[in-house]
């Protein structure tokens, strides 16, 4: 009897049990759908994100500057003073323009000692001759290039910018006991020490080196004592600038090295410590910080003033010199362009693409140019081979500029742009 009652009760309530099980299945199904949607929203977000970047306004007042100009008057420079040479025109043109941005300009010859010149710039240029070089004095036969660069850097201060004009050929003794490699190493260390000492006095030190070219007519001296005569051969020489990096950035903006192309400008290298630059991160229209996806991609723009890094324009525009930290794995730098508006506080813009499905987080883009540009290695020479087949080479320039790199003791990262992304 009890068993029959139970079976009757079970049959009576069977529809309710089935309905209850269906409700459970329906609930689980709907919950799963909701979870998938929630995951999709969290992963892909809506069509908009917000980009947040810190206030990066960097303003430093630059004190009035004096300009020191040092021209090497060693015997190896005589060939650049021939009537067909362009060095004198380049120096006159460039220093004249730079002098417009300085309170005063002081002129010197330099070799084993510093020799002040008391006349005007035009007279100084007129006196850039082998005869005037010899009359000025000093040791014109065996000048220590590292020592000359050390004296040049000694003249730099927060209120003094200096220029050094030289062929930068190292005087290597091939008949003594020290090997060429050892001598190059010693010069490199001496330059590194000189740069480090200058940074202690001028923490914002910057150094710019321009590779120039001029016809050369005269005797060329090999490290082993041999000489040969060149007649109008194109030979490199260098213009160094050293001073506060913000002032050098101003000079590079207002007196571009490219403007002296007609007088033999070829290449440039810039050196300084890591620096905070002005930048802003915006949407593609550059009118706000809300970025709307187009298709499966967000596009944002970073406008930045890269001039305080003292890097050549080609380096500033090279996408290979920029990289993210990987916190937003779907981010890539699509292109970099030059800001052409002369009134803009920025020099370049970066177009950055972010995959819509990427994890959104705080990100940092690093600017990591090579320590030395390629032209340095291509120009460096041991001095053993005949110069006629290597006219565009300079003995030891690689050691000198490597010393500059080591003096700044950087890790290659010159600046960065930090920003945060949030879904709207």
mmCIF file of C-alpha atoms in Angstrom:
data_model
loop_
_atom_site.group_PDB
_atom_site.id
_atom_site.type_symbol
_atom_site.label_atom_id
_atom_site.label_comp_id
_atom_site.label_asym_id
_atom_site.label_seq_id
_atom_site.Cartn_x
_atom_site.Cartn_y
_atom_site.Cartn_z
ATOM 1 C CA UNK A 1 0.000 0.000 0.000
ATOM 2 C CA UNK A 2 2.757 2.419 0.894
ATOM 3 C CA UNK A 3 4.652 1.607 -2.290
ATOM 4 C CA UNK A 4 1.589 2.255 -4.449
ATOM 5 C CA UNK A 5 0.905 5.589 -2.750
ATOM 6 C CA UNK A 6 4.488 6.695 -3.406
ATOM 7 C CA UNK A 7 4.289 5.780 -7.105
ATOM 8 C CA UNK A 8 1.028 7.635 -7.453
ATOM 9 C CA UNK A 9 2.486 10.718 -5.808
ATOM 10 C CA UNK A 10 5.547 10.587 -8.091
ATOM 11 C CA UNK A 11 3.409 10.340 -11.210
ATOM 12 C CA UNK A 12 1.259 13.185 -9.975
ATOM 13 C CA UNK A 13 4.193 15.597 -9.537
ATOM 14 C CA UNK A 14 6.323 14.461 -12.535
ATOM 15 C CA UNK A 15 5.598 17.565 -14.647
ATOM 16 C CA UNK A 16 6.818 19.785 -11.840
ATOM 17 C CA UNK A 17 10.116 17.877 -11.579
ATOM 18 C CA UNK A 18 10.648 18.114 -15.333
ATOM 19 C CA UNK A 19 9.893 21.830 -15.264
ATOM 20 C CA UNK A 20 12.364 22.297 -12.435
ATOM 21 C CA UNK A 21 15.127 20.524 -14.380
ATOM 22 C CA UNK A 22 14.390 22.601 -17.469
ATOM 23 C CA UNK A 23 14.650 25.781 -15.419
ATOM 24 C CA UNK A 24 18.048 24.707 -14.161
ATOM 25 C CA UNK A 25 19.296 24.010 -17.719
ATOM 26 C CA UNK A 26 17.879 27.298 -18.960
ATOM 27 C CA UNK A 27 19.536 29.185 -16.111
ATOM 28 C CA UNK A 28 22.922 27.566 -16.756
ATOM 29 C CA UNK A 29 22.650 28.263 -20.485
ATOM 30 C CA UNK A 30 21.787 31.920 -19.954
ATOM 31 C CA UNK A 31 24.538 32.281 -17.356
ATOM 32 C CA UNK A 32 27.083 30.843 -19.776
ATOM 33 C CA UNK A 33 25.971 33.281 -22.464
ATOM 34 C CA UNK A 34 26.275 36.168 -20.007
ATOM 35 C CA UNK A 35 29.746 35.023 -18.994
ATOM 36 C CA UNK A 36 30.850 34.903 -22.636
ATOM 37 C CA UNK A 37 29.456 38.376 -23.249
ATOM 38 C CA UNK A 38 31.127 39.703 -20.109
ATOM 39 C CA UNK A 39 34.427 38.155 -21.189
ATOM 40 C CA UNK A 40 34.056 39.671 -24.650
ATOM 41 C CA UNK A 41 33.353 43.079 -23.198
ATOM 42 C CA UNK A 42 36.336 42.782 -20.878
ATOM 43 C CA UNK A 43 38.578 41.581 -23.691
ATOM 44 C CA UNK A 44 37.390 43.571 -26.679
ATOM 45 C CA UNK A 45 35.683 46.406 -24.916
ATOM 46 C CA UNK A 46 33.366 48.823 -26.578
ATOM 47 C CA UNK A 47 34.331 50.965 -29.507
ATOM 48 C CA UNK A 48 36.209 53.524 -27.383
ATOM 49 C CA UNK A 49 39.137 53.753 -25.011
ATOM 50 C CA UNK A 50 40.498 56.685 -23.051
ATOM 51 C CA UNK A 51 44.189 57.516 -23.109
ATOM 52 C CA UNK A 52 45.662 59.225 -20.053
ATOM 53 C CA UNK A 53 49.173 60.682 -20.053
ATOM 54 C CA UNK A 54 50.927 62.753 -17.390
ATOM 55 C CA UNK A 55 51.576 66.442 -17.805
ATOM 56 C CA UNK A 56 54.942 66.346 -19.545
ATOM 57 C CA UNK A 57 55.570 70.065 -19.869
ATOM 58 C CA UNK A 58 59.311 70.584 -19.370
ATOM 59 C CA UNK A 59 60.484 74.185 -19.296
ATOM 60 C CA UNK A 60 63.930 75.403 -18.349
ATOM 61 C CA UNK A 61 65.161 78.934 -18.842
ATOM 62 C CA UNK A 62 68.454 79.054 -20.724
ATOM 63 C CA UNK A 63 70.945 81.601 -19.392
ATOM 64 C CA UNK A 64 72.732 83.940 -21.786
ATOM 65 C CA UNK A 65 75.527 82.129 -23.573
ATOM 66 C CA UNK A 66 79.060 82.951 -24.661
ATOM 67 C CA UNK A 67 80.436 81.097 -27.686
ATOM 68 C CA UNK A 68 84.020 79.806 -27.770
ATOM 69 C CA UNK A 69 85.444 78.733 -31.156
ATOM 70 C CA UNK A 70 88.587 76.563 -31.269
ATOM 71 C CA UNK A 71 90.242 75.773 -34.619
ATOM 72 C CA UNK A 72 93.092 73.263 -34.601
ATOM 73 C CA UNK A 73 96.215 74.765 -36.201
ATOM 74 C CA UNK A 74 98.353 71.614 -36.295
ATOM 75 C CA UNK A 75 100.306 70.854 -39.469
ATOM 76 C CA UNK A 76 97.802 68.209 -40.558
ATOM 77 C CA UNK A 77 95.193 70.974 -40.983
ATOM 78 C CA UNK A 78 97.216 73.012 -43.502
ATOM 79 C CA UNK A 79 95.755 71.147 -46.480
ATOM 80 C CA UNK A 80 92.249 72.362 -45.575
ATOM 81 C CA UNK A 81 93.414 75.984 -45.934
ATOM 82 C CA UNK A 82 94.170 75.797 -49.671
ATOM 83 C CA UNK A 83 92.301 78.216 -51.991
ATOM 84 C CA UNK A 84 89.975 75.443 -53.253
ATOM 85 C CA UNK A 85 89.082 74.206 -49.750
ATOM 86 C CA UNK A 86 85.592 74.755 -48.309
ATOM 87 C CA UNK A 87 86.442 74.535 -44.585
ATOM 88 C CA UNK A 88 86.920 78.272 -44.145
ATOM 89 C CA UNK A 89 83.585 79.039 -45.856
ATOM 90 C CA UNK A 90 81.795 76.428 -43.748
ATOM 91 C CA UNK A 91 83.261 77.692 -40.475
ATOM 92 C CA UNK A 92 82.584 81.327 -41.353
ATOM 93 C CA UNK A 93 78.978 80.604 -42.369
ATOM 94 C CA UNK A 94 78.176 78.315 -39.447
ATOM 95 C CA UNK A 95 79.883 80.306 -36.688
ATOM 96 C CA UNK A 96 78.342 83.548 -37.982
ATOM 97 C CA UNK A 97 74.857 82.067 -37.655
ATOM 98 C CA UNK A 98 75.584 80.501 -34.260
ATOM 99 C CA UNK A 99 77.011 83.791 -33.034
ATOM 100 C CA UNK A 100 73.615 85.424 -33.602
ATOM 101 C CA UNK A 101 72.358 83.333 -30.670
ATOM 102 C CA UNK A 102 75.235 84.189 -28.306
ATOM 103 C CA UNK A 103 76.083 87.281 -26.276
ATOM 104 C CA UNK A 104 79.731 87.154 -27.276
ATOM 105 C CA UNK A 105 82.037 85.055 -29.469
ATOM 106 C CA UNK A 106 85.630 84.280 -28.499
ATOM 107 C CA UNK A 107 88.112 82.852 -31.004
ATOM 108 C CA UNK A 108 91.105 80.565 -30.450
ATOM 109 C CA UNK A 109 93.683 78.439 -32.209
ATOM 110 C CA UNK A 110 94.399 75.169 -30.435
ATOM 111 C CA UNK A 111 97.050 72.421 -30.596
ATOM 112 C CA UNK A 112 99.302 71.609 -27.649
ATOM 113 C CA UNK A 113 98.080 74.855 -26.107
ATOM 114 C CA UNK A 114 95.169 77.283 -26.424
ATOM 115 C CA UNK A 115 96.053 80.475 -28.314
ATOM 116 C CA UNK A 116 93.566 83.388 -28.087
ATOM 117 C CA UNK A 117 92.839 85.386 -31.238
ATOM 118 C CA UNK A 118 92.133 89.046 -30.627
ATOM 119 C CA UNK A 119 90.556 90.055 -33.947
ATOM 120 C CA UNK A 120 87.099 89.832 -35.468
ATOM 121 C CA UNK A 121 85.528 86.693 -36.893
ATOM 122 C CA UNK A 122 86.079 87.876 -40.466
ATOM 123 C CA UNK A 123 89.771 88.524 -39.731
ATOM 124 C CA UNK A 124 90.006 85.157 -37.977
ATOM 125 C CA UNK A 125 88.632 83.395 -41.062
ATOM 126 C CA UNK A 126 91.056 85.376 -43.234
ATOM 127 C CA UNK A 127 93.870 84.177 -41.011
ATOM 128 C CA UNK A 128 93.004 80.504 -41.428
ATOM 129 C CA UNK A 129 96.090 79.910 -43.554
ATOM 130 C CA UNK A 130 99.159 77.682 -43.142
ATOM 131 C CA UNK A 131 101.280 80.811 -42.641
ATOM 132 C CA UNK A 132 98.995 82.210 -39.926
ATOM 133 C CA UNK A 133 98.788 78.770 -38.315
ATOM 134 C CA UNK A 134 102.577 78.571 -38.106
ATOM 135 C CA UNK A 135 102.853 82.137 -36.766
ATOM 136 C CA UNK A 136 100.274 81.435 -34.038
ATOM 137 C CA UNK A 137 102.644 78.921 -32.441
ATOM 138 C CA UNK A 138 102.220 75.826 -30.326
ATOM 139 C CA UNK A 139 103.356 72.320 -31.152
ATOM 140 C CA UNK A 140 102.122 71.812 -34.711
ATOM 141 C CA UNK A 141 103.916 68.503 -35.243
ATOM 142 C CA UNK A 142 102.714 66.190 -32.466
ATOM 143 C CA UNK A 143 99.385 67.232 -30.977
ATOM 144 C CA UNK A 144 97.508 64.930 -28.619
ATOM 145 C CA UNK A 145 93.915 64.854 -29.922
ATOM 146 C CA UNK A 146 92.501 63.573 -26.621
ATOM 147 C CA UNK A 147 94.243 66.405 -24.768
ATOM 148 C CA UNK A 148 92.864 68.968 -27.251
ATOM 149 C CA UNK A 149 89.322 67.679 -26.806
ATOM 150 C CA UNK A 150 89.886 67.778 -23.043
ATOM 151 C CA UNK A 151 90.854 71.488 -23.243
ATOM 152 C CA UNK A 152 87.865 72.165 -25.462
ATOM 153 C CA UNK A 153 85.528 70.531 -22.908
ATOM 154 C CA UNK A 154 87.221 72.377 -20.034
ATOM 155 C CA UNK A 155 85.910 75.627 -21.527
ATOM 156 C CA UNK A 156 82.250 74.518 -21.350
ATOM 157 C CA UNK A 157 79.939 75.722 -18.581
ATOM 158 C CA UNK A 158 76.247 76.431 -18.028
ATOM 159 C CA UNK A 159 76.821 79.819 -19.655
ATOM 160 C CA UNK A 160 79.450 78.885 -22.261
ATOM 161 C CA UNK A 161 79.035 76.767 -25.388
ATOM 162 C CA UNK A 162 82.160 75.739 -27.279
ATOM 163 C CA UNK A 163 82.981 74.690 -30.848
ATOM 164 C CA UNK A 164 86.008 72.662 -31.906
ATOM 165 C CA UNK A 165 87.095 72.347 -35.565
ATOM 166 C CA UNK A 166 89.627 69.615 -36.357
ATOM 167 C CA UNK A 167 90.494 66.750 -38.676
ATOM 168 C CA UNK A 168 90.426 64.572 -35.504
ATOM 169 C CA UNK A 169 93.259 62.349 -36.777
ATOM 170 C CA UNK A 170 94.942 60.587 -33.887
ATOM 171 C CA UNK A 171 98.710 60.933 -33.749
ATOM 172 C CA UNK A 172 99.719 57.311 -33.168
ATOM 173 C CA UNK A 173 103.318 56.338 -32.465
ATOM 174 C CA UNK A 174 104.024 53.222 -34.534
ATOM 175 C CA UNK A 175 107.729 53.070 -33.626
ATOM 176 C CA UNK A 176 107.309 52.943 -29.831
ATOM 177 C CA UNK A 177 106.544 50.007 -27.618
ATOM 178 C CA UNK A 178 102.755 50.508 -27.327
ATOM 179 C CA UNK A 179 100.549 48.815 -29.903
ATOM 180 C CA UNK A 180 98.092 50.762 -32.031
ATOM 181 C CA UNK A 181 95.207 49.068 -30.174
ATOM 182 C CA UNK A 182 96.658 50.100 -26.818
ATOM 183 C CA UNK A 183 97.080 53.713 -27.944
ATOM 184 C CA UNK A 184 93.527 53.871 -29.279
ATOM 185 C CA UNK A 185 92.274 52.418 -26.014
ATOM 186 C CA UNK A 186 94.173 55.026 -23.998
ATOM 187 C CA UNK A 187 92.706 57.877 -26.092
ATOM 188 C CA UNK A 188 89.231 56.416 -25.646
ATOM 189 C CA UNK A 189 89.640 56.314 -21.875
ATOM 190 C CA UNK A 190 91.016 59.872 -21.812
ATOM 191 C CA UNK A 191 87.985 61.169 -23.740
ATOM 192 C CA UNK A 192 85.618 59.232 -21.485
ATOM 193 C CA UNK A 193 87.231 60.767 -18.391
ATOM 194 C CA UNK A 194 87.044 64.262 -19.886
ATOM 195 C CA UNK A 195 83.349 63.877 -20.678
ATOM 196 C CA UNK A 196 82.586 62.485 -17.206
ATOM 197 C CA UNK A 197 84.418 65.385 -15.558
ATOM 198 C CA UNK A 198 82.482 67.908 -17.662
ATOM 199 C CA UNK A 199 79.140 66.320 -16.723
ATOM 200 C CA UNK A 200 79.961 66.904 -13.060
ATOM 201 C CA UNK A 201 80.188 70.635 -13.820
ATOM 202 C CA UNK A 202 77.418 70.719 -16.437
ATOM 203 C CA UNK A 203 74.871 67.948 -15.655
ATOM 204 C CA UNK A 204 72.827 68.765 -18.752
ATOM 205 C CA UNK A 205 75.867 68.453 -21.027
ATOM 206 C CA UNK A 206 75.277 67.699 -24.667
ATOM 207 C CA UNK A 207 77.822 67.036 -27.426
ATOM 208 C CA UNK A 208 77.120 67.179 -31.150
ATOM 209 C CA UNK A 209 79.653 66.097 -33.771
ATOM 210 C CA UNK A 210 79.232 67.097 -37.420
ATOM 211 C CA UNK A 211 81.140 65.190 -40.063
ATOM 212 C CA UNK A 212 82.162 67.653 -42.753
ATOM 213 C CA UNK A 213 84.029 67.295 -46.039
ATOM 214 C CA UNK A 214 86.401 69.667 -47.834
ATOM 215 C CA UNK A 215 88.879 69.489 -50.689
ATOM 216 C CA UNK A 216 92.359 68.894 -49.248
ATOM 217 C CA UNK A 217 95.524 70.043 -50.963
ATOM 218 C CA UNK A 218 98.729 69.397 -49.080
ATOM 219 C CA UNK A 219 100.705 66.808 -47.172
ATOM 220 C CA UNK A 220 98.911 63.944 -45.471
ATOM 221 C CA UNK A 221 100.744 62.391 -42.511
ATOM 222 C CA UNK A 222 100.573 58.643 -41.790
ATOM 223 C CA UNK A 223 100.973 57.363 -38.207
ATOM 224 C CA UNK A 224 104.216 55.613 -39.176
ATOM 225 C CA UNK A 225 105.854 58.870 -40.301
ATOM 226 C CA UNK A 226 105.247 58.515 -44.044
ATOM 227 C CA UNK A 227 103.727 61.427 -45.957
ATOM 228 C CA UNK A 228 101.947 61.747 -49.259
ATOM 229 C CA UNK A 229 100.680 64.759 -51.171
ATOM 230 C CA UNK A 230 97.002 65.137 -52.005
ATOM 231 C CA UNK A 231 95.662 67.641 -54.522
ATOM 232 C CA UNK A 232 92.036 68.647 -54.058
ATOM 233 C CA UNK A 233 91.113 65.279 -52.560
ATOM 234 C CA UNK A 234 87.824 65.204 -50.596
ATOM 235 C CA UNK A 235 88.734 64.632 -46.958
ATOM 236 C CA UNK A 236 86.601 64.589 -43.791
ATOM 237 C CA UNK A 237 86.959 66.976 -40.881
ATOM 238 C CA UNK A 238 84.713 67.578 -37.873
ATOM 239 C CA UNK A 239 82.900 70.351 -36.045
ATOM 240 C CA UNK A 240 82.198 69.543 -32.387
ATOM 241 C CA UNK A 241 79.678 71.489 -30.294
ATOM 242 C CA UNK A 242 79.465 71.121 -26.519
ATOM 243 C CA UNK A 243 77.264 72.888 -23.987
ATOM 244 C CA UNK A 244 73.863 72.691 -22.324
ATOM 245 C CA UNK A 245 71.722 70.265 -24.307
ATOM 246 C CA UNK A 246 68.693 72.585 -24.262
ATOM 247 C CA UNK A 247 70.800 75.343 -25.816
ATOM 248 C CA UNK A 248 72.300 72.948 -28.361
ATOM 249 C CA UNK A 249 68.764 71.804 -29.235
ATOM 250 C CA UNK A 250 67.841 75.432 -29.853
ATOM 251 C CA UNK A 251 70.883 75.901 -32.083
ATOM 252 C CA UNK A 252 70.102 72.741 -34.054
ATOM 253 C CA UNK A 253 66.544 73.996 -34.558
ATOM 254 C CA UNK A 254 67.419 77.564 -35.526
ATOM 255 C CA UNK A 255 70.698 76.842 -37.355
ATOM 256 C CA UNK A 256 70.190 73.364 -38.855
ATOM 257 C CA UNK A 257 73.390 71.569 -39.787
ATOM 258 C CA UNK A 258 71.680 70.566 -43.025
ATOM 259 C CA UNK A 259 71.816 74.230 -44.062
ATOM 260 C CA UNK A 260 75.596 73.985 -44.475
ATOM 261 C CA UNK A 261 75.304 71.157 -47.005
ATOM 262 C CA UNK A 262 76.703 73.476 -49.665
ATOM 263 C CA UNK A 263 79.811 73.813 -47.523
ATOM 264 C CA UNK A 264 80.384 70.110 -46.988
ATOM 265 C CA UNK A 265 78.045 68.827 -44.267
ATOM 266 C CA UNK A 266 77.770 65.018 -44.427
ATOM 267 C CA UNK A 267 76.699 63.383 -41.131
ATOM 268 C CA UNK A 268 75.841 64.083 -37.498
ATOM 269 C CA UNK A 269 76.056 62.352 -34.128
ATOM 270 C CA UNK A 270 74.557 63.576 -30.865
ATOM 271 C CA UNK A 271 75.275 62.570 -27.268
ATOM 272 C CA UNK A 272 73.624 63.408 -23.959
ATOM 273 C CA UNK A 273 72.200 61.781 -20.846
ATOM 274 C CA UNK A 274 68.583 60.531 -20.664
ATOM 275 C CA UNK A 275 66.220 63.493 -20.872
ATOM 276 C CA UNK A 276 62.521 64.116 -20.237
ATOM 277 C CA UNK A 277 60.911 65.630 -23.324
ATOM 278 C CA UNK A 278 57.608 67.372 -23.882
ATOM 279 C CA UNK A 279 54.956 65.107 -25.379
ATOM 280 C CA UNK A 280 51.202 64.517 -25.491
ATOM 281 C CA UNK A 281 49.088 61.466 -26.359
ATOM 282 C CA UNK A 282 45.826 62.035 -28.243
ATOM 283 C CA UNK A 283 43.326 60.430 -30.577
ATOM 284 C CA UNK A 284 43.874 60.290 -34.319
ATOM 285 C CA UNK A 285 42.287 63.715 -34.820
ATOM 286 C CA UNK A 286 44.643 65.119 -32.176
ATOM 287 C CA UNK A 287 41.711 66.877 -30.502
ATOM 288 C CA UNK A 288 41.162 64.805 -27.355
ATOM 289 C CA UNK A 289 41.970 61.679 -25.405
ATOM 290 C CA UNK A 290 38.995 59.523 -26.426
ATOM 291 C CA UNK A 291 40.040 57.019 -29.094
ATOM 292 C CA UNK A 292 37.353 55.342 -31.208
ATOM 293 C CA UNK A 293 38.141 52.017 -32.826
ATOM 294 C CA UNK A 294 38.056 51.722 -36.591
ATOM 295 C CA UNK A 295 37.446 48.107 -37.403
ATOM 296 C CA UNK A 296 39.534 46.035 -35.012
ATOM 297 C CA UNK A 297 42.089 48.735 -34.276
ATOM 298 C CA UNK A 298 42.541 51.766 -32.076
ATOM 299 C CA UNK A 299 44.867 54.478 -33.395
ATOM 300 C CA UNK A 300 46.446 57.082 -31.169
ATOM 301 C CA UNK A 301 49.037 59.774 -31.800
ATOM 302 C CA UNK A 302 52.026 60.814 -29.716
ATOM 303 C CA UNK A 303 53.364 64.287 -30.474
ATOM 304 C CA UNK A 304 56.836 64.818 -29.003
ATOM 305 C CA UNK A 305 59.711 67.283 -29.020
ATOM 306 C CA UNK A 306 62.661 64.993 -29.649
ATOM 307 C CA UNK A 307 65.201 67.768 -30.226
ATOM 308 C CA UNK A 308 66.627 67.683 -26.662
ATOM 309 C CA UNK A 309 67.853 64.128 -27.374
ATOM 310 C CA UNK A 310 70.271 65.727 -29.900
ATOM 311 C CA UNK A 311 69.695 62.872 -32.326
ATOM 312 C CA UNK A 312 69.759 63.393 -36.095
ATOM 313 C CA UNK A 313 66.400 63.811 -37.773
ATOM 314 C CA UNK A 314 66.707 60.427 -39.499
ATOM 315 C CA UNK A 315 67.142 58.742 -36.103
ATOM 316 C CA UNK A 316 64.153 60.577 -34.629
ATOM 317 C CA UNK A 317 62.036 59.283 -37.529
ATOM 318 C CA UNK A 318 63.305 55.683 -37.432
ATOM 319 C CA UNK A 319 60.654 53.284 -36.090
ATOM 320 C CA UNK A 320 63.425 50.807 -35.201
ATOM 321 C CA UNK A 321 64.570 53.229 -32.470
ATOM 322 C CA UNK A 322 61.252 53.013 -30.592
ATOM 323 C CA UNK A 323 59.810 50.050 -28.707
ATOM 324 C CA UNK A 324 57.086 49.323 -26.173
ATOM 325 C CA UNK A 325 57.517 47.414 -22.936
ATOM 326 C CA UNK A 326 55.023 44.702 -23.924
ATOM 327 C CA UNK A 327 52.352 45.542 -21.337
ATOM 328 C CA UNK A 328 49.957 46.098 -24.242
ATOM 329 C CA UNK A 329 50.961 43.171 -26.485
ATOM 330 C CA UNK A 330 48.844 44.224 -29.464
ATOM 331 C CA UNK A 331 50.538 47.635 -29.805
ATOM 332 C CA UNK A 332 52.726 48.613 -32.753
ATOM 333 C CA UNK A 333 54.252 51.829 -34.089
ATOM 334 C CA UNK A 334 52.945 52.209 -37.625
ATOM 335 C CA UNK A 335 54.841 55.293 -38.709
ATOM 336 C CA UNK A 336 56.683 58.372 -37.511
ATOM 337 C CA UNK A 337 56.398 61.737 -39.213
ATOM 338 C CA UNK A 338 57.968 65.131 -38.939
ATOM 339 C CA UNK A 339 55.917 68.023 -37.559
ATOM 340 C CA UNK A 340 56.168 70.692 -40.248
ATOM 341 C CA UNK A 341 54.385 73.523 -38.428
ATOM 342 C CA UNK A 342 57.224 75.885 -37.401
ATOM 343 C CA UNK A 343 55.157 77.175 -34.473
ATOM 344 C CA UNK A 344 54.546 73.707 -33.020
ATOM 345 C CA UNK A 345 56.331 72.817 -29.770
ATOM 346 C CA UNK A 346 56.820 69.296 -31.153
ATOM 347 C CA UNK A 347 59.225 67.916 -33.739
ATOM 348 C CA UNK A 348 57.752 64.459 -34.529
ATOM 349 C CA UNK A 349 54.550 62.458 -34.211
ATOM 350 C CA UNK A 350 54.164 58.703 -33.747
ATOM 351 C CA UNK A 351 51.142 56.852 -35.099
ATOM 352 C CA UNK A 352 50.476 53.979 -32.697
ATOM 353 C CA UNK A 353 48.068 51.138 -33.467
ATOM 354 C CA UNK A 354 46.520 48.929 -30.778
ATOM 355 C CA UNK A 355 44.571 45.754 -31.521
ATOM 356 C CA UNK A 356 41.023 46.009 -30.214
ATOM 357 C CA UNK A 357 41.372 42.619 -28.546
ATOM 358 C CA UNK A 358 44.546 43.574 -26.673
ATOM 359 C CA UNK A 359 44.816 43.738 -22.927
ATOM 360 C CA UNK A 360 44.496 47.380 -21.932
ATOM 361 C CA UNK A 361 47.024 48.612 -19.417
ATOM 362 C CA UNK A 362 49.629 51.262 -18.696
ATOM 363 C CA UNK A 363 52.295 51.375 -21.406
ATOM 364 C CA UNK A 364 55.644 53.016 -21.977
ATOM 365 C CA UNK A 365 57.344 53.596 -25.327
ATOM 366 C CA UNK A 366 61.126 53.829 -25.111
ATOM 367 C CA UNK A 367 63.403 55.764 -27.476
ATOM 368 C CA UNK A 368 66.592 53.709 -27.763
ATOM 369 C CA UNK A 369 68.818 54.928 -30.604
ATOM 370 C CA UNK A 370 72.119 53.170 -31.315
ATOM 371 C CA UNK A 371 75.025 54.331 -29.163
ATOM 372 C CA UNK A 372 76.963 55.275 -32.307
ATOM 373 C CA UNK A 373 75.526 55.874 -35.777
ATOM 374 C CA UNK A 374 76.664 53.611 -38.602
ATOM 375 C CA UNK A 375 78.707 56.315 -40.286
ATOM 376 C CA UNK A 376 81.242 56.275 -37.428
ATOM 377 C CA UNK A 377 82.282 52.677 -38.115
ATOM 378 C CA UNK A 378 82.248 53.362 -41.847
ATOM 379 C CA UNK A 379 84.559 56.377 -41.353
ATOM 380 C CA UNK A 380 86.944 54.897 -38.780
ATOM 381 C CA UNK A 381 90.413 53.879 -40.006
ATOM 382 C CA UNK A 382 93.565 52.284 -38.626
ATOM 383 C CA UNK A 383 95.790 54.525 -40.743
ATOM 384 C CA UNK A 384 97.854 51.640 -42.143
ATOM 385 C CA UNK A 385 96.340 51.518 -45.634
ATOM 386 C CA UNK A 386 97.134 54.076 -48.316
ATOM 387 C CA UNK A 387 94.926 57.122 -47.876
ATOM 388 C CA UNK A 388 94.258 57.424 -51.621
ATOM 389 C CA UNK A 389 91.930 54.424 -51.458
ATOM 390 C CA UNK A 390 90.306 55.511 -48.181
ATOM 391 C CA UNK A 391 89.887 59.260 -48.565
ATOM 392 C CA UNK A 392 86.664 59.315 -46.557
ATOM 393 C CA UNK A 393 88.285 57.690 -43.509
ATOM 394 C CA UNK A 394 89.709 59.231 -40.320
ATOM 395 C CA UNK A 395 92.301 57.489 -38.167
ATOM 396 C CA UNK A 396 90.877 56.841 -34.685
ATOM 397 C CA UNK A 397 87.552 58.695 -34.965
ATOM 398 C CA UNK A 398 85.812 55.545 -33.677
ATOM 399 C CA UNK A 399 87.902 55.511 -30.493
ATOM 400 C CA UNK A 400 87.248 59.219 -29.872
ATOM 401 C CA UNK A 401 83.472 58.935 -30.224
ATOM 402 C CA UNK A 402 83.314 55.658 -28.304
ATOM 403 C CA UNK A 403 85.010 57.544 -25.477
ATOM 404 C CA UNK A 404 82.221 60.130 -25.633
ATOM 405 C CA UNK A 405 79.609 57.358 -25.407
ATOM 406 C CA UNK A 406 81.292 55.807 -22.385
ATOM 407 C CA UNK A 407 81.666 59.196 -20.704
ATOM 408 C CA UNK A 408 77.886 59.628 -20.712
ATOM 409 C CA UNK A 409 77.495 56.049 -19.441
ATOM 410 C CA UNK A 410 73.998 55.606 -20.880
ATOM 411 C CA UNK A 411 71.976 52.428 -21.321
ATOM 412 C CA UNK A 412 70.857 53.644 -24.778
ATOM 413 C CA UNK A 413 67.399 54.719 -23.542
ATOM 414 C CA UNK A 414 67.300 58.492 -24.081
ATOM 415 C CA UNK A 415 63.658 59.239 -23.315
ATOM 416 C CA UNK A 416 60.221 57.617 -23.004
ATOM 417 C CA UNK A 417 56.501 58.289 -23.311
ATOM 418 C CA UNK A 418 54.286 56.851 -20.552
ATOM 419 C CA UNK A 419 50.494 56.643 -20.878
ATOM 420 C CA UNK A 420 47.536 54.658 -19.506
ATOM 421 C CA UNK A 421 44.618 53.166 -21.443
ATOM 422 C CA UNK A 422 41.112 52.657 -20.040
ATOM 423 C CA UNK A 423 37.996 51.255 -21.648
ATOM 424 C CA UNK A 424 34.997 53.565 -21.782
#
